[in-house]
mmCIF file of C-alpha atoms in Angstrom:
data_model
loop_
_atom_site.group_PDB
_atom_site.id
_atom_site.type_symbol
_atom_site.label_atom_id
_atom_site.label_comp_id
_atom_site.label_asym_id
_atom_site.label_seq_id
_atom_site.Cartn_x
_atom_site.Cartn_y
_atom_site.Cartn_z
ATOM 1 C CA THR E 19 -52.433 -34.681 -59.022
ATOM 2 C CA ALA E 20 -49.158 -33.561 -58.099
ATOM 3 C CA ASN E 21 -48.743 -32.069 -54.705
ATOM 4 C CA ALA E 22 -48.782 -28.185 -55.001
ATOM 5 C CA GLY E 23 -46.251 -28.209 -51.929
ATOM 6 C CA PHE E 24 -42.617 -27.218 -51.803
ATOM 7 C CA HIS E 25 -40.854 -29.994 -49.425
ATOM 8 C CA VAL E 26 -37.282 -29.872 -47.541
ATOM 9 C CA VAL E 27 -35.913 -33.572 -46.923
ATOM 10 C CA GLU E 28 -32.391 -32.330 -45.265
ATOM 11 C CA TRP E 29 -31.027 -28.709 -44.684
ATOM 12 C CA GLU E 30 -27.362 -28.115 -43.738
ATOM 13 C CA VAL E 31 -26.121 -25.132 -42.950
ATOM 14 C CA TYR E 32 -22.266 -24.217 -42.062
ATOM 15 C CA GLY E 33 -20.877 -21.432 -40.514
ATOM 16 C CA ARG E 34 -19.976 -19.685 -37.019
ATOM 17 C CA VAL E 35 -23.095 -19.688 -34.742
ATOM 18 C CA MET E 36 -22.804 -16.437 -32.796
ATOM 19 C CA PRO E 37 -23.631 -16.158 -29.048
ATOM 20 C CA GLU E 38 -25.815 -13.386 -27.997
ATOM 21 C CA PRO E 39 -23.890 -10.022 -28.243
ATOM 22 C CA SER E 40 -21.974 -9.164 -25.152
ATOM 23 C CA SER E 41 -21.459 -5.752 -23.131
ATOM 24 C CA PHE E 42 -17.623 -7.203 -22.357
ATOM 25 C CA THR E 43 -14.673 -6.244 -24.198
ATOM 26 C CA ASN E 44 -12.188 -8.889 -25.665
ATOM 27 C CA LEU E 45 -9.301 -8.743 -23.222
ATOM 28 C CA ALA E 46 -6.881 -10.981 -25.048
ATOM 29 C CA LEU E 47 -5.655 -8.953 -28.068
ATOM 30 C CA ALA E 48 -2.202 -7.927 -28.806
ATOM 31 C CA SER E 49 -3.595 -4.415 -29.426
ATOM 32 C CA ARG E 50 -4.768 -4.183 -25.789
ATOM 33 C CA GLY E 51 -1.572 -5.595 -24.350
ATOM 34 C CA ALA E 52 -2.366 -9.237 -24.081
ATOM 35 C CA VAL E 53 0.813 -11.620 -24.305
ATOM 36 C CA LEU E 54 0.401 -15.371 -25.318
ATOM 37 C CA TYR E 55 3.281 -17.674 -24.726
ATOM 38 C CA ALA E 56 3.070 -20.337 -27.400
ATOM 39 C CA HIS E 57 4.818 -21.032 -30.882
ATOM 40 C CA ARG E 58 3.447 -18.086 -33.289
ATOM 41 C CA ALA E 59 1.481 -16.621 -30.498
ATOM 42 C CA ALA E 60 0.548 -13.452 -32.454
ATOM 43 C CA PHE E 61 -1.975 -15.144 -34.756
ATOM 44 C CA ALA E 62 -4.424 -16.016 -31.746
ATOM 45 C CA ILE E 63 -4.486 -12.939 -30.144
ATOM 46 C CA ASP E 64 -4.848 -10.792 -33.486
ATOM 47 C CA GLY E 65 -8.675 -10.786 -33.645
ATOM 48 C CA VAL E 66 -8.611 -12.229 -36.975
ATOM 49 C CA ASP E 67 -10.616 -15.766 -37.166
ATOM 50 C CA GLN E 68 -10.500 -16.195 -40.801
ATOM 51 C CA GLY E 69 -7.744 -17.096 -43.591
ATOM 52 C CA TYR E 70 -5.880 -19.319 -41.859
ATOM 53 C CA THR E 71 -4.382 -22.425 -43.602
ATOM 54 C CA TYR E 72 -2.681 -25.723 -42.951
ATOM 55 C CA LEU E 73 0.584 -24.027 -42.744
ATOM 56 C CA SER E 74 -0.557 -20.603 -40.884
ATOM 57 C CA GLY E 75 -2.797 -18.696 -39.195
ATOM 58 C CA TYR E 76 -2.673 -20.148 -35.754
ATOM 59 C CA ALA E 77 -0.891 -20.608 -32.322
ATOM 60 C CA HIS E 78 0.369 -24.025 -31.360
ATOM 61 C CA CYS E 79 2.124 -26.173 -28.955
ATOM 62 C CA ALA E 80 2.823 -29.556 -28.277
ATOM 63 C CA VAL E 81 -0.184 -32.092 -26.825
ATOM 64 C CA GLY E 82 1.120 -32.781 -23.169
ATOM 65 C CA GLY E 83 2.047 -28.911 -23.110
ATOM 66 C CA CYS E 84 0.448 -25.364 -22.509
ATOM 67 C CA MET E 85 -0.119 -22.016 -23.829
ATOM 68 C CA VAL E 86 -0.674 -19.507 -21.040
ATOM 69 C CA LEU E 87 -2.180 -16.034 -21.684
ATOM 70 C CA ASP E 88 -1.167 -12.804 -19.810
ATOM 71 C CA LEU E 89 -3.898 -10.478 -19.526
ATOM 72 C CA GLN E 90 -1.315 -7.944 -18.295
ATOM 73 C CA SER E 91 -3.600 -7.215 -15.181
ATOM 74 C CA VAL E 92 -6.094 -8.837 -13.096
ATOM 75 C CA CYS E 93 -9.688 -8.669 -14.969
ATOM 76 C CA THR E 94 -13.259 -9.969 -14.156
ATOM 77 C CA ILE E 95 -13.806 -12.615 -16.583
ATOM 78 C CA ASP E 96 -17.039 -13.708 -17.656
ATOM 79 C CA HIS E 97 -16.680 -16.144 -20.901
ATOM 80 C CA LEU E 98 -14.291 -17.283 -23.439
ATOM 81 C CA ASN E 99 -14.110 -18.041 -27.038
ATOM 82 C CA LEU E 100 -11.613 -20.324 -28.478
ATOM 83 C CA LEU E 101 -11.248 -20.926 -32.130
ATOM 84 C CA LEU E 102 -9.671 -24.696 -32.671
ATOM 85 C CA PHE E 103 -8.253 -25.474 -35.920
ATOM 86 C CA ASP E 104 -11.010 -27.116 -38.104
ATOM 87 C CA LEU E 105 -10.062 -27.557 -41.346
ATOM 88 C CA ASP E 106 -10.075 -31.249 -40.980
ATOM 89 C CA ALA E 107 -12.211 -33.639 -39.164
ATOM 90 C CA ARG E 108 -9.762 -33.502 -36.192
ATOM 91 C CA TRP E 109 -10.641 -33.013 -32.338
ATOM 92 C CA TYR E 110 -8.843 -31.524 -29.634
ATOM 93 C CA GLY E 111 -9.117 -32.543 -25.762
ATOM 94 C CA TYR E 112 -8.154 -29.627 -23.286
ATOM 95 C CA ARG E 113 -8.870 -27.805 -20.279
ATOM 96 C CA ILE E 114 -8.324 -24.205 -19.088
ATOM 97 C CA GLU E 115 -6.991 -23.119 -15.797
ATOM 98 C CA ALA E 116 -6.756 -19.369 -14.170
ATOM 99 C CA SER E 117 -4.717 -17.687 -11.812
ATOM 100 C CA GLN E 118 -4.168 -14.291 -10.742
ATOM 101 C CA ASP E 119 -0.297 -14.666 -9.911
ATOM 102 C CA ALA E 120 0.896 -17.409 -12.321
ATOM 103 C CA CYS E 121 1.600 -19.738 -9.082
ATOM 104 C CA HIS E 122 -1.890 -20.310 -8.036
ATOM 105 C CA TRP E 123 -4.039 -22.103 -10.547
ATOM 106 C CA PHE E 124 -8.001 -23.009 -10.276
ATOM 107 C CA GLU E 125 -9.863 -24.853 -13.268
ATOM 108 C CA VAL E 126 -12.394 -22.511 -14.929
ATOM 109 C CA VAL E 127 -13.069 -24.990 -18.134
ATOM 110 C CA PRO E 128 -12.964 -28.849 -17.186
ATOM 111 C CA ILE E 129 -11.442 -31.363 -19.493
ATOM 112 C CA ARG E 130 -13.300 -31.056 -23.166
ATOM 113 C CA ALA E 131 -13.214 -32.729 -26.238
ATOM 114 C CA SER E 132 -14.103 -30.897 -29.325
ATOM 115 C CA TYR E 133 -13.203 -28.862 -32.694
ATOM 116 C CA GLY E 134 -14.029 -25.745 -34.209
ATOM 117 C CA TRP E 135 -15.376 -22.585 -32.123
ATOM 118 C CA GLN E 136 -16.000 -22.877 -28.690
ATOM 119 C CA PHE E 137 -18.346 -20.596 -26.610
ATOM 120 C CA LEU E 138 -17.068 -21.366 -23.103
ATOM 121 C CA LYS E 139 -19.397 -19.348 -20.214
ATOM 122 C CA LEU E 140 -18.192 -19.471 -17.145
ATOM 123 C CA ALA E 141 -20.083 -21.043 -14.145
ATOM 124 C CA SER E 142 -19.620 -17.512 -12.411
ATOM 125 C CA PRO E 143 -17.249 -14.636 -13.206
ATOM 126 C CA VAL E 144 -13.804 -15.142 -12.089
ATOM 127 C CA GLN E 145 -10.789 -12.791 -11.272
ATOM 128 C CA ALA E 146 -7.763 -13.533 -13.141
ATOM 129 C CA ARG E 147 -4.589 -12.134 -14.852
ATOM 130 C CA TYR E 148 -3.316 -15.350 -16.881
ATOM 131 C CA LEU E 149 -5.165 -18.224 -18.270
ATOM 132 C CA ARG E 150 -3.312 -21.611 -18.926
ATOM 133 C CA LEU E 151 -4.777 -23.880 -21.774
ATOM 134 C CA LEU E 152 -3.789 -27.349 -21.306
ATOM 135 C CA ALA E 153 -3.137 -29.208 -24.584
ATOM 136 C CA LEU E 154 -4.296 -32.789 -23.718
ATOM 137 C CA GLY E 155 -5.010 -34.118 -27.022
ATOM 138 C CA ASN E 156 -5.271 -34.162 -30.859
ATOM 139 C CA SER E 157 -6.891 -36.919 -32.665
ATOM 140 C CA ALA E 158 -4.596 -36.423 -35.749
ATOM 141 C CA GLY E 159 -1.117 -35.575 -34.693
ATOM 142 C CA ARG E 160 1.033 -34.379 -31.593
ATOM 143 C CA GLY E 161 0.125 -30.292 -32.179
ATOM 144 C CA PHE E 162 -2.591 -28.500 -30.509
ATOM 145 C CA HIS E 163 -3.951 -25.571 -32.861
ATOM 146 C CA VAL E 164 -5.456 -22.353 -31.734
ATOM 147 C CA VAL E 165 -6.737 -20.059 -34.282
ATOM 148 C CA GLU E 166 -8.116 -17.064 -32.077
ATOM 149 C CA TRP E 167 -8.322 -16.972 -28.489
ATOM 150 C CA GLU E 168 -11.019 -14.823 -26.967
ATOM 151 C CA VAL E 169 -11.548 -13.857 -23.478
ATOM 152 C CA TYR E 170 -14.292 -11.261 -22.910
ATOM 153 C CA GLY E 171 -14.776 -9.354 -19.224
ATOM 154 C CA ARG E 172 -13.905 -6.258 -17.604
ATOM 155 C CA GLU E 173 -10.767 -4.977 -16.457
ATOM 156 C CA ARG E 174 -10.544 -4.119 -12.863
ATOM 157 C CA THR E 175 -10.400 -0.462 -11.955
ATOM 158 C CA LEU E 176 -8.712 1.018 -9.163
ATOM 159 C CA LEU E 177 -12.645 1.776 -7.584
ATOM 160 C CA SER E 178 -13.442 -1.953 -8.089
ATOM 161 C CA SER E 179 -10.490 -3.389 -6.434
ATOM 162 C CA LEU E 180 -10.985 -1.249 -3.351
ATOM 163 C CA VAL E 181 -14.220 -2.430 -2.869
ATOM 164 C CA GLY E 182 -14.892 -4.055 0.824
ATOM 165 C CA VAL E 183 -11.310 -1.938 1.607
ATOM 166 C CA GLN E 184 -11.451 0.096 4.782
ATOM 167 C CA LEU E 185 -9.871 3.539 4.388
#
């Protein structure tokens, strides 16, 4: 007799794997005052992560170059989400640095090679106003393409910046 059970041999699921919900705010939005220095920068800080094509919907720079994100004030940064162009099989190499003054930089995300959504939890929260993405490679060309760049954390308030200061 035939087996009456249902068997799944292979199951593939495609889509965005969402990280746990966060109590942090996306600080990297143009609507909040953030500024990205890159070609077609507005696409990467508009909060829209769908509807992009091979011709539009992403910010870009040359491999070997960088994109600099200015949050307009020093913030406490907990994690970053980065959507790299993913309409084909290419991968990107990059690393991310942070700074409070755009002169002295420190690494917050070591060199990575990947594609699609990147959910980047920092080892510990950092204080920074600027983030710099160093574009190290693209397996399919000379451009580095970012569809969306999200930075989650908290803005520093006057009270939090005075912690430890004697008045």
